[in-house]
Coordinates of C-alpha atoms and ligand atoms in Angstrom, one line a residue:
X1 CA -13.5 24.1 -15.4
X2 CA -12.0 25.7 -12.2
X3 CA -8.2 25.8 -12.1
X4 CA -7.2 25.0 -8.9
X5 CA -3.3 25.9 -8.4
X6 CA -1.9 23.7 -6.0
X7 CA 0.9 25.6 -3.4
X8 CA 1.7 22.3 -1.4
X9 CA -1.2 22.5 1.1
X10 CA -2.8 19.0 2.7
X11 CA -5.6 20.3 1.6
X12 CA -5.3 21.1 -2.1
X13 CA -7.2 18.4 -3.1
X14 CA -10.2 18.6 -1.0
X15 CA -11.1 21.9 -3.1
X16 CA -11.0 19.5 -6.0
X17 CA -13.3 17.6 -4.1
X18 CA -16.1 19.7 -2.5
X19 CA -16.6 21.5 -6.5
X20 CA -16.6 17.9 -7.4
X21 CA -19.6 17.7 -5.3
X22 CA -21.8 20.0 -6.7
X23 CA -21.1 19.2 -10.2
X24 CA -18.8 21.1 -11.3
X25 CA -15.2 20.2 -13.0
X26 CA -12.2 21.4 -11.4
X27 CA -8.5 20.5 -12.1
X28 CA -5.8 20.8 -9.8
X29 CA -2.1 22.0 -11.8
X30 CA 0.9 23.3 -9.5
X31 CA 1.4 26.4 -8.4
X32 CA 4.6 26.6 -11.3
X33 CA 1.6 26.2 -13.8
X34 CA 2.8 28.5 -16.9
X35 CA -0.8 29.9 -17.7
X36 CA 0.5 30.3 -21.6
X37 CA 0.8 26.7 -21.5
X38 CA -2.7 25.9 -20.2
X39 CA -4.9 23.3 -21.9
X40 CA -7.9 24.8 -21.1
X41 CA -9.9 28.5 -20.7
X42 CA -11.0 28.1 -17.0
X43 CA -14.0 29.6 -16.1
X44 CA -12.2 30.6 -12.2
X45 CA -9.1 30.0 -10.8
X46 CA -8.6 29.3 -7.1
X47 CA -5.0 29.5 -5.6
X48 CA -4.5 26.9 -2.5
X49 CA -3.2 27.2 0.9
X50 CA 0.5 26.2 1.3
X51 CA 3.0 25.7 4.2
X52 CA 5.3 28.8 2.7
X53 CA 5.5 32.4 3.4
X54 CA 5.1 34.6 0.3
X55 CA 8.3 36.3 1.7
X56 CA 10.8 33.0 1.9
X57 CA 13.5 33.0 -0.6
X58 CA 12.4 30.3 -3.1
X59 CA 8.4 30.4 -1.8
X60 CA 6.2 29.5 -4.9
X61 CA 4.9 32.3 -6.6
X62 CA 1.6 31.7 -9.1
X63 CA 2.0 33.1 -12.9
X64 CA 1.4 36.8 -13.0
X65 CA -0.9 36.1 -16.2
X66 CA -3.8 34.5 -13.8
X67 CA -4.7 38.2 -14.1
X68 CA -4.9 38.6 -17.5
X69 CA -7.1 35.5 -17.8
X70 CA -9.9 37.9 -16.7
X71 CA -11.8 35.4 -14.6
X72 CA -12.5 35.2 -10.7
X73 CA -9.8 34.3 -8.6
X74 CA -10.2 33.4 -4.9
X75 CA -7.2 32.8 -2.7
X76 CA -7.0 30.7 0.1
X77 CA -4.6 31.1 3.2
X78 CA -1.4 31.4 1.7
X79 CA -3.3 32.2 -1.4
X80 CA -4.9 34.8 0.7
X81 CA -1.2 36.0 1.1
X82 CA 0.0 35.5 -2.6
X83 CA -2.6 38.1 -3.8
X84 CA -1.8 40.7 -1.0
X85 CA 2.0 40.0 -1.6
X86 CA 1.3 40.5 -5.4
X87 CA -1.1 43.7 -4.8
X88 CA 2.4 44.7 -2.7
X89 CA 1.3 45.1 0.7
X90 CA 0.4 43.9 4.3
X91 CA 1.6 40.3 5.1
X92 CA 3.6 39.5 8.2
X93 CA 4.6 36.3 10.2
X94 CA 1.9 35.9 12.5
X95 CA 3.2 36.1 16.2
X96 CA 1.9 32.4 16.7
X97 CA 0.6 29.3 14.3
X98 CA -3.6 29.9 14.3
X99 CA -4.8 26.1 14.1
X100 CA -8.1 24.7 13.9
X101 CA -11.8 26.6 14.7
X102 CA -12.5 30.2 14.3
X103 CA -15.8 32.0 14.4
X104 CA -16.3 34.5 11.7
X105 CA -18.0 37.4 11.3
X106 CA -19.2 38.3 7.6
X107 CA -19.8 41.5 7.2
X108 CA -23.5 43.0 6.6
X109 CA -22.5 44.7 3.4
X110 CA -23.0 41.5 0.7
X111 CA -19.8 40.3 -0.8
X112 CA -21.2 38.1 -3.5
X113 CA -18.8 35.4 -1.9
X114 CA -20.3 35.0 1.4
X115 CA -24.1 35.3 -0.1
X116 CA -26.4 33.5 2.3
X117 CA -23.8 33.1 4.6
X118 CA -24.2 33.6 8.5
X119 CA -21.4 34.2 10.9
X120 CA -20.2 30.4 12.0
X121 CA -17.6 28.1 12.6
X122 CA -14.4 28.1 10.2
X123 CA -11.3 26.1 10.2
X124 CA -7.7 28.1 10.3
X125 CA -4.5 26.6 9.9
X126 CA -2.2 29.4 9.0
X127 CA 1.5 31.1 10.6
X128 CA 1.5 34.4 8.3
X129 CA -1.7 36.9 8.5
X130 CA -3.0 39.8 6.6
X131 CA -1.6 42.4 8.4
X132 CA -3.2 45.6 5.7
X133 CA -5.2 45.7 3.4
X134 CA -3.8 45.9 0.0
X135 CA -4.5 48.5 -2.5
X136 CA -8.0 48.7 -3.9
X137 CA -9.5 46.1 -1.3
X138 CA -11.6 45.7 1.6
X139 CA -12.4 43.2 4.5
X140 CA -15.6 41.4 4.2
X141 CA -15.3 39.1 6.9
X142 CA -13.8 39.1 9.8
X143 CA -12.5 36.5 13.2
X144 CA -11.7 37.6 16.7
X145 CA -8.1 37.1 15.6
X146 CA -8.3 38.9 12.5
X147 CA -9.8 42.1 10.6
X148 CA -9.3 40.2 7.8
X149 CA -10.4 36.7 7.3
X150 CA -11.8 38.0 3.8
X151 CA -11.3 40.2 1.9
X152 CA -12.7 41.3 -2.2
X153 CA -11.5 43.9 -4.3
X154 CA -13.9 46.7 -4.5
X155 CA -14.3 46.5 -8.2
X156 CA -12.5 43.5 -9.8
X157 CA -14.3 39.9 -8.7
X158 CA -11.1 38.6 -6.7
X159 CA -11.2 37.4 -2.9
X160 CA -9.4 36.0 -0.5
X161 CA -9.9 34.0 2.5
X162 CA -8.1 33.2 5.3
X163 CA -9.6 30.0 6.5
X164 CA -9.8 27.0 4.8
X165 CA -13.6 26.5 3.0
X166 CA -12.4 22.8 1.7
X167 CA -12.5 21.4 4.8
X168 CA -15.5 19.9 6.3
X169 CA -14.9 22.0 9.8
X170 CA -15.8 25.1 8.0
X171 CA -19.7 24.5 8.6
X172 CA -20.4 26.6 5.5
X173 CA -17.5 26.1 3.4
X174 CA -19.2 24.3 0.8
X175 CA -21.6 27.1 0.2
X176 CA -18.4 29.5 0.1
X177 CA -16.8 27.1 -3.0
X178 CA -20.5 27.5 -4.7
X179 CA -20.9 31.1 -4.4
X180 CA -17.6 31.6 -6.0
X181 CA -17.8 29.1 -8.9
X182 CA -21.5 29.1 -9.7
X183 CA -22.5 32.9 -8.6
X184 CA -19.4 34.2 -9.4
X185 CA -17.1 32.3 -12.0
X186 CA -21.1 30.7 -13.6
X187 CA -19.4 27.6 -14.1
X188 CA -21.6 25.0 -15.4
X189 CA -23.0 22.5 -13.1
X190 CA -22.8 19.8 -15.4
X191 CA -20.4 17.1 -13.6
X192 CA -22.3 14.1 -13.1
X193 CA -21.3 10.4 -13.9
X194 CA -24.6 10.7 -16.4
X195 CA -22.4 13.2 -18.6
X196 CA -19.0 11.1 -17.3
X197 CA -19.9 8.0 -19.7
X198 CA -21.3 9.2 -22.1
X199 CA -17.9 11.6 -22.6
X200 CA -15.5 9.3 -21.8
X201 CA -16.9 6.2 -24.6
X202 CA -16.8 9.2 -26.9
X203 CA -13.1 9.7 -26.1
X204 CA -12.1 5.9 -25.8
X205 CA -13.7 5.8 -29.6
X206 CA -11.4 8.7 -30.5
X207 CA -8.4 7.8 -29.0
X208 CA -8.6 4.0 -30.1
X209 CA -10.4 4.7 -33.6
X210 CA -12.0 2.6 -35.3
X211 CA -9.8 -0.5 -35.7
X212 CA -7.3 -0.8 -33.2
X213 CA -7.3 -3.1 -30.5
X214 CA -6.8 -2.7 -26.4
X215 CA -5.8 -5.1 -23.8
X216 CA -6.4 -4.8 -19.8
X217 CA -5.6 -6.7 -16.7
X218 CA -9.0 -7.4 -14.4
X219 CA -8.5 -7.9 -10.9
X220 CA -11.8 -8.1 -9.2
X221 CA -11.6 -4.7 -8.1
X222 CA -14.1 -1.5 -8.7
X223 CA -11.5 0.3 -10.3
X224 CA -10.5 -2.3 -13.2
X225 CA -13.8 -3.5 -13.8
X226 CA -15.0 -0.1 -14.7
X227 CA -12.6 0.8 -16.8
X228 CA -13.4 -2.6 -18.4
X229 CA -16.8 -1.9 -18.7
X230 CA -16.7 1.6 -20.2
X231 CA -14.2 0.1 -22.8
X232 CA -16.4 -2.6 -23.3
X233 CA -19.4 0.0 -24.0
X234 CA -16.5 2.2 -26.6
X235 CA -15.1 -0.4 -28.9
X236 CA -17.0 -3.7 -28.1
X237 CA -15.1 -7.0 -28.2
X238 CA -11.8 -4.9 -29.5
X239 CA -11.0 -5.1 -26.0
X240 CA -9.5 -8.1 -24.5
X241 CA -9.8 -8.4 -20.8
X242 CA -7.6 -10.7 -19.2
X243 CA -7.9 -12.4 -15.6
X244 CA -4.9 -14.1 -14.1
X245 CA -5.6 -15.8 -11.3
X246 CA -2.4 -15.7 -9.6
X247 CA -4.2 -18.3 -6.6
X248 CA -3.6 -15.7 -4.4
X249 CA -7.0 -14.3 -4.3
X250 CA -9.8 -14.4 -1.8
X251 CA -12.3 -17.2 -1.9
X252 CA -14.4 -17.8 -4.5
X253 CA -13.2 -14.6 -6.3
X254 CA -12.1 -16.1 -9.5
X255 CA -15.3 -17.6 -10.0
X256 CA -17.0 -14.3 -8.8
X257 CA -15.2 -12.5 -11.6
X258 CA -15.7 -14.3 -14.5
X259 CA -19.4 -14.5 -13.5
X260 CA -19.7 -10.4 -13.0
X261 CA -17.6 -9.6 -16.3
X262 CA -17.8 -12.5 -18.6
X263 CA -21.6 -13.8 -18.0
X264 CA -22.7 -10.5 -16.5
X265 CA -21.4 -7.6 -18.5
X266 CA -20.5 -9.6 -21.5
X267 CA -16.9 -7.8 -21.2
X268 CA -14.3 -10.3 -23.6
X269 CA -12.4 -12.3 -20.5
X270 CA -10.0 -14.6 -20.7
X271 CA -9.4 -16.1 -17.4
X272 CA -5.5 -17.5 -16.9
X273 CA -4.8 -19.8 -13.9
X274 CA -1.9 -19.5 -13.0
X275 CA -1.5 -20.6 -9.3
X276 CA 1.5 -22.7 -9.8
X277 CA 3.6 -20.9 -11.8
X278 CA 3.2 -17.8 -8.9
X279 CA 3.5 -20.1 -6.3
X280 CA 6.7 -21.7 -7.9
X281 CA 8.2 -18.3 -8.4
X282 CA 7.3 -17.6 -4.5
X283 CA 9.3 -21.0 -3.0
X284 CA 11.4 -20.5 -0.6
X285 CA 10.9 -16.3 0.0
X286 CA 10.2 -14.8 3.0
X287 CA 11.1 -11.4 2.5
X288 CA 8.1 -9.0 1.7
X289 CA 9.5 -6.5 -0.7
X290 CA 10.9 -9.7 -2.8
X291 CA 7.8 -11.5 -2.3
X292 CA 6.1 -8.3 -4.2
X293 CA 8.9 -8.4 -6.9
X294 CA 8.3 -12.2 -7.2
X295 CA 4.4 -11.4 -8.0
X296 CA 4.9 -8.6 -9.9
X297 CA 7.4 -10.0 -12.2
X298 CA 5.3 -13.2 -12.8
X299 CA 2.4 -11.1 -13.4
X300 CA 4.1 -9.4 -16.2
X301 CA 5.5 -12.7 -17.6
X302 CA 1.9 -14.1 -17.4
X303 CA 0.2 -11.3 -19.1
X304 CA 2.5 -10.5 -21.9
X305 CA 2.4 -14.8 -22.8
X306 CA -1.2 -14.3 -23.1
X307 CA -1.7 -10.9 -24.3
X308 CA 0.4 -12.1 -27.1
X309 CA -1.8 -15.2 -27.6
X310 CA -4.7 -12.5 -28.7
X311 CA -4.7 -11.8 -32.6
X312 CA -7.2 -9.3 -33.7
X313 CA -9.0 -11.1 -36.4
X314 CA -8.3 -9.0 -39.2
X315 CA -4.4 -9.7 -37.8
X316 CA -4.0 -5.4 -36.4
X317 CA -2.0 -5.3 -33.3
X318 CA -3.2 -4.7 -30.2
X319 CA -1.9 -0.6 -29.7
X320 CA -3.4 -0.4 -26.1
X321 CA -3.5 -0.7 -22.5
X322 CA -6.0 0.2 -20.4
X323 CA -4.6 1.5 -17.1
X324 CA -7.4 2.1 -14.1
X325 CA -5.6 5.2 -12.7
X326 CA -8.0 7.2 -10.3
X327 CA -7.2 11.1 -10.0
X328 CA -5.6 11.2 -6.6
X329 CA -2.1 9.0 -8.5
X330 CA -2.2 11.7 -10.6
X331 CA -2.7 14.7 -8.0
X332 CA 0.1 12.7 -6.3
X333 CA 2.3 13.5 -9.5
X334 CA 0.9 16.8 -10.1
X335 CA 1.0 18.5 -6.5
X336 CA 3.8 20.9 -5.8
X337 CA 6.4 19.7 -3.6
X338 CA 8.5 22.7 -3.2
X339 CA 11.8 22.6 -5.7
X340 CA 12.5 19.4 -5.9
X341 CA 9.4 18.2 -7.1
X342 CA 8.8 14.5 -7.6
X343 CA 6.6 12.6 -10.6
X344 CA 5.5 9.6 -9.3
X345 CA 5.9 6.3 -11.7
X346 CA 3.1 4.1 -12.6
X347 CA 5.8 1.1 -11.7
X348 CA 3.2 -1.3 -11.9
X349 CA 2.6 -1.0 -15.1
X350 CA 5.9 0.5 -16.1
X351 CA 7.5 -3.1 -17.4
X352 CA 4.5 -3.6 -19.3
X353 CA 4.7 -0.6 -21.4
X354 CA 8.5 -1.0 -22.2
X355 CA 8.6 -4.5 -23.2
X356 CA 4.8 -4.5 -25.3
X357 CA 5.3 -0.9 -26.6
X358 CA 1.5 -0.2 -26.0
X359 CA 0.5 2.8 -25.6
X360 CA -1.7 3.8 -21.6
X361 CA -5.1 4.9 -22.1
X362 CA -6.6 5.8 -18.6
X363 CA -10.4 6.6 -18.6
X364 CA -10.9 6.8 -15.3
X365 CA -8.1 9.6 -14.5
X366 CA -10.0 12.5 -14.0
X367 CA -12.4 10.2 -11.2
X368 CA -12.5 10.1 -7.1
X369 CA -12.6 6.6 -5.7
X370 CA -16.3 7.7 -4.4
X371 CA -17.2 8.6 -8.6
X372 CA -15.8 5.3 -9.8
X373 CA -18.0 3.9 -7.4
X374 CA -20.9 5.8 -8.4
X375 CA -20.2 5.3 -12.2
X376 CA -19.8 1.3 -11.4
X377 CA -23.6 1.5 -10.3
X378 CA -24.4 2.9 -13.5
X379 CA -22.8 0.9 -15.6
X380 CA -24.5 -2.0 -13.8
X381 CA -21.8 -3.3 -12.0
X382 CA -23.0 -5.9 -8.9
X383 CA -23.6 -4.0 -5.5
X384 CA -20.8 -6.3 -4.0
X385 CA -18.2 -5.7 -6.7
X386 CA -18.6 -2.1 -6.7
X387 CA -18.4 -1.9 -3.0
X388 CA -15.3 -4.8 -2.2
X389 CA -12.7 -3.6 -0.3
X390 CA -9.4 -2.9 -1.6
X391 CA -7.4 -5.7 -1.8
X392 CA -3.6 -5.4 -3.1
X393 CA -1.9 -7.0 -6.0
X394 CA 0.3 -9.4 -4.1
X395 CA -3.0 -10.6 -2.5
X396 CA -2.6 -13.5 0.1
X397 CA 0.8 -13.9 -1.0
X398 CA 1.8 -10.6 1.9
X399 CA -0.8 -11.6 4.5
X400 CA 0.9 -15.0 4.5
X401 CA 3.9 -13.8 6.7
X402 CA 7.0 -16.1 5.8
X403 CA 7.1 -18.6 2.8
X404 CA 4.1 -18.7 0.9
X405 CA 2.8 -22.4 0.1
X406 CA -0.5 -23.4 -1.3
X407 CA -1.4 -25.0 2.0
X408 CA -0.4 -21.9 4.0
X409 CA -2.5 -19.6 1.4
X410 CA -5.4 -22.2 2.1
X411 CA -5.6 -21.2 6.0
X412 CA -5.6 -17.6 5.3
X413 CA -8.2 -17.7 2.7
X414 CA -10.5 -19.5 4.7
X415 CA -9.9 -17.7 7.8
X416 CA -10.4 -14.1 5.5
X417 CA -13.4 -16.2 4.4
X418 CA -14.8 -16.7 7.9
X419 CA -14.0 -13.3 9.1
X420 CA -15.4 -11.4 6.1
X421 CA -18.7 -13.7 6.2
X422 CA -19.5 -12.3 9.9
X423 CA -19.1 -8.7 8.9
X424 CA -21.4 -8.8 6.3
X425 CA -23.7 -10.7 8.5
X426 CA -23.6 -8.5 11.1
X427 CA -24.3 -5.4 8.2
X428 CA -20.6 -3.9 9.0
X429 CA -18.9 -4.4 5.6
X430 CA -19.7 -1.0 4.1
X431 CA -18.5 0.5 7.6
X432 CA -15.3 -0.7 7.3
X433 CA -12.8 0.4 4.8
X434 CA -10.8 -2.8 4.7
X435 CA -10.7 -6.2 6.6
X436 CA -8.6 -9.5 5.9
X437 CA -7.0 -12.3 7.7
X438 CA -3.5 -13.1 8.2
X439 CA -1.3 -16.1 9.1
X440 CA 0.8 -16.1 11.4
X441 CA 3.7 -18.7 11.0
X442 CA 3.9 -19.6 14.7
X443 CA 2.9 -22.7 16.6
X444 CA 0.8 -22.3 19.6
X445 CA -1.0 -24.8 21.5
X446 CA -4.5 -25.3 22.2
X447 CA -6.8 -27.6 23.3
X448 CA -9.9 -29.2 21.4
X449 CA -11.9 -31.9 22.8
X450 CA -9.4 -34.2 24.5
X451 CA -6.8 -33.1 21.5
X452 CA -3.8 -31.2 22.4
X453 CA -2.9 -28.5 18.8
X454 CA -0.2 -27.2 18.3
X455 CA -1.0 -24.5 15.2
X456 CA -0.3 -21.5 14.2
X457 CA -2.1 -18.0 14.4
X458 CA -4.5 -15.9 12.9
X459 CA -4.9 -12.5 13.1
X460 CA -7.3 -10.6 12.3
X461 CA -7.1 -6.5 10.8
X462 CA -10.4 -4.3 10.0
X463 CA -9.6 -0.7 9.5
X464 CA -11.7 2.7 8.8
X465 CA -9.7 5.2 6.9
X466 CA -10.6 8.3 4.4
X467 CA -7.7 8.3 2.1
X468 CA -5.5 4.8 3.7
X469 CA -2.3 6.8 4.5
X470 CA -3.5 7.0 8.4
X471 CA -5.9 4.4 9.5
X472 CA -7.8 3.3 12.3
X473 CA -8.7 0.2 14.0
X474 CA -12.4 -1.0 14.3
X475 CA -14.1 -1.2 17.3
X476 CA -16.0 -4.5 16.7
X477 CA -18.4 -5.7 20.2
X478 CA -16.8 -8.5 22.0
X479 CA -19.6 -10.6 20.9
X480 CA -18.9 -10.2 17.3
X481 CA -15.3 -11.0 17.7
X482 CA -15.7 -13.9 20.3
X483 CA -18.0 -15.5 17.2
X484 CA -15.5 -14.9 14.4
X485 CA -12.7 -16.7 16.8
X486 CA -14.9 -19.5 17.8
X487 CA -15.9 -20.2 13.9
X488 CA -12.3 -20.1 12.8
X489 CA -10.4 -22.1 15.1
X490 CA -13.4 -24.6 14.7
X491 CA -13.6 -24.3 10.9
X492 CA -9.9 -23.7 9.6
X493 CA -7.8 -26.4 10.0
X494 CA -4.6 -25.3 10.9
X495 CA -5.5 -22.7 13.4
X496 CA -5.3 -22.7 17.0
X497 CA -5.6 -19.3 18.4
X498 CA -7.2 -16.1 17.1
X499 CA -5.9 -12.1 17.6
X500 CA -7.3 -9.4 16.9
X501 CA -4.5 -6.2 15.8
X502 CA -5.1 -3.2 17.7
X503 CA -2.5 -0.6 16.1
X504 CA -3.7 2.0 14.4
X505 CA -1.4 3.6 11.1
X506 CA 0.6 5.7 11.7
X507 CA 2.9 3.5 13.2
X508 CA 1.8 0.4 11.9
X509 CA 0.7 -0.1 7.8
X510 CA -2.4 -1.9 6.7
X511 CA -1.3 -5.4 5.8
X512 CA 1.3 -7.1 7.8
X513 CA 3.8 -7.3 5.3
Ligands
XMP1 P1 -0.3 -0.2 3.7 O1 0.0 -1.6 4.2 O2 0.8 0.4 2.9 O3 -1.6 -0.3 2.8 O4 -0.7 0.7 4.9 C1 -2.3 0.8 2.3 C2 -3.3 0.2 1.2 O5 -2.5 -0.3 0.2 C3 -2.7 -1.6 0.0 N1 -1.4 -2.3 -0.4 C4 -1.1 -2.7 -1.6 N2 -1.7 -2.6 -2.8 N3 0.1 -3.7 -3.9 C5 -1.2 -3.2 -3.9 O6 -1.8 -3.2 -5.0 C6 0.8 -3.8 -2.7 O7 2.0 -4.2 -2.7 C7 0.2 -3.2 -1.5 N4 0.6 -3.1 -0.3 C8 -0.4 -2.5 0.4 C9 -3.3 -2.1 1.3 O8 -4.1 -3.3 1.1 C10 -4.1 -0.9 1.7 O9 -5.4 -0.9 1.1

């Protein structure tokens, strides 16, 4: 494993990510990380970038015993900085912030960390600089900007760099992260979804034993259904899988799910409908953050009724609940926000936990959205669950704007329908990162045949977006949208005019409401 100590940067994780991608295990802990306290005997121990300098009163400072560890360390940016402020020498504010590419020079006499490395583009993003070397040190790259974009100690394997390797505008960054952890730190290279399963049925068996039951909500999602899966492969029918169909969902997807988990994967589903009690708890609310509590509180009240309903044959309890947390929620919770750090609550499953006294288990915690993914292929999930869009709890019940009826949930889903039938038709579903249909509640006339409508909107969202906290809108041809209008003000009833939202997030969010 590489320790990766996390000083606040944007950034931090992407280190995580890149070692991710060639196989090898790295765990991101803030920068407060006691090393006494450690779970683990890392093989390396990189030190992120951060927007402090080492010399602020109350700037994060890394446990002096990284040293004593005795293994590589390799600072980045203001990691760069916390080793030369440790080593007690040479950092000052830079006269201006250094943002974005940088050409660097490595230096002809070998540093095992730039092995193979030519002089090429980097990516800086720094205010304080190197300014001396510190004791017992020497450059080994440099930038027109800088004599010392890295530097190594002469005799001790520990480096810094001032650019960022993490990001994909350092052309060679990737091979910088593998010369440090494979050549130098000889961590193994033995991260792949392969080892993944087999490791984490071992540890489901462990944690469960060999008697005790575990529940889980399915939503039709990637993350849920793998989780399923993987318990299903653990501890067999000890785990109970339970469906509600809250009627809220896309078309077809009930059906979909039953037929990918119950007939497909042989996972032990039981499917609740329970359209009218959600849609009875949704009468008469327009507001969006209620309409979420309304969901969200029936969801609870549905599960626990039939989680309870379960009895283990030989009358156990069921101890469990499985929880598909992905490792960015709990980098969220574990990255360091400066003094007054933050945890982040798993509210959404938070009632759940109180009320059943079950106790989480989370197999998919230590996995990017990309290795779920990736592991769902494995496990033999269908192509087109593994790849669905994300689609949020609530479901229709927030891309219905205003009161949310069973006929008004009917337009949307058929309009979604429409819409989401075209991309895949016209082979853009995988291209786009998220696309759905929403109702607008406002009348607007039309004219079809010799009719005069008067019906309300549609409009239309498809987004590309990395990590969905900025997004873009996608650029569909005016062909491609001029067929998807056409289709659904001839095929929804309901509908009498067709937009298409051209705000990209920042400002605007995802969904509508
Ligand atoms: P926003 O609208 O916040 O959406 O830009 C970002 C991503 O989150 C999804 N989303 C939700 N997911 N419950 C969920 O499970 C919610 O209440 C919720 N609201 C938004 C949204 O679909 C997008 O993928």
């Amino acid at each position: 494993t590489i320790l990766v100590l996390d000083f606040g940067s944007q950034y931090s994780h992407l280190i995580v990510r890149r070692l991710r991608e060639i196989n090898i295990y790295a765990e991101m802990l803030p920068c407060t990380q006691k090393i006494s306290e450690l779970k683990f005997k890392p093989a390396g121990v990189i030190l992120s970038g951060g927007p402090y300098s080492v010399y602020d009163d109350g700037a994060p400072h890394a446990d002096l015993a990284i040293f004593d560890l005795n293994v590589p360390i390799l600072g980045i940016c203001y990691g760069m900085q916390e080793i030369a402020w440790i080593n007690g020498k040479g950092v000052s504010r830079g006269e201006k912030r250094e943002y974005g590419p940088a050409n660097i020079n490595v230096k002809s006499n070998s540093c095992p960390l730039f092995e193979g490395m030519d002089n090429s583009r980097v990516w800086m993003s720094h205010h304080d600089k190197l300014t001396e070397l510190p004791e017992g040190f020497e450059a080994v790259a440099t930038t027109g900007n800088t004599p010392f974009a890295g530097i190594a100690h002469k005799s001790k394997p520990i480096y810094g760099i001032q650019f960022h390797p993490e990001v994909t505008h350092t052309v060679q960054g990737k091979r910088l992260l593998s010369n440090f952890a494979v050549n130098i730190c000889h961590a193994p290279q033995n991260w792949t979804m392969e080892n993944f399963i087999e490791n984490a049925i071992k540890r489901i068996r462990a944690t469960v034993g060999p008697t005790a039951e575990a529940i889980g909500a399915v939503s039709g999602g990637v993350d849920s259904s793998v989780a399923a899966k993987l318990m299903k492969e653990a501890i067999g029918d000890r785990f109970h899988a339970i469906f509600v169909d809250n009627g809220l969902m896309r078309k077809n997807e009930a059906v979909q799910v039953k037929k990918a988990l119950d007939d497909g994967l042989g996972i032990n589903l039981v499917v609740v409908n329970a359209e009218d009690e959600f849609l009875d708890n949704l009468k008469g609310i327009t507001d969006p953050e209620k309409k979420r509590k309304a969901i969200g509180y029936t969801f609870i009240h549905v599960f626990e009724r039939v989680a309870k309903s379960i009895k283990p044959k030989d009358g156990s309890n069921i101890e469990y609940l499985l929880q598909g947390t992905l490792y960015p929620d709990v980098i969220e919770s574990v990255s360091f926000k400066g003094p007054s750090q933050t945890i982040k609550s798993h509210h959404n499953v938070g009632g759940l936990i109180d009320n059943m006294q079950l106790k989480l288990i989370e197999p998919l915690r230590e996995l990017f959205k990309d290795e779920v993914r990736h592991l769902g292929e494995l496990l033999g999930l269908p192509e087109d669950l593994v790849w669905r869009h994300p689609f949020p709890g609530p479901g229709i019940g927030i891309r219905v704007l205003g009161e949310v009826t069973k006929k008004q949930v009917e337009i949307a889903r058929e309009a979604d329908y429409v819409f989401i039938d075209e991309i895949r038709k016209a082979g853009l579903y995988r291209q786009i990162s998220q696309a759905f249909a929403c109702l607008l509640p406002v009348r607007s006339v039309g004219v079809m045949g010799d009719q005069r409508m008067y019906e309300q909107v549609i409009a239309l969202r498809a987004i590309e977006t990395v990590d969905f906290m900025t997004a873009d809108w996608f650029v569909f041809d005016a062909s491609f949208l001029k067929r998807v209008a056409s289709r659904i003000v001839n095929e929804v009833i309901g509908v009498s005019r067709v937009t298409y939202d051209i705000t990209s997030k920042p400002p605007a969010t995802v969904e509508w409401e």
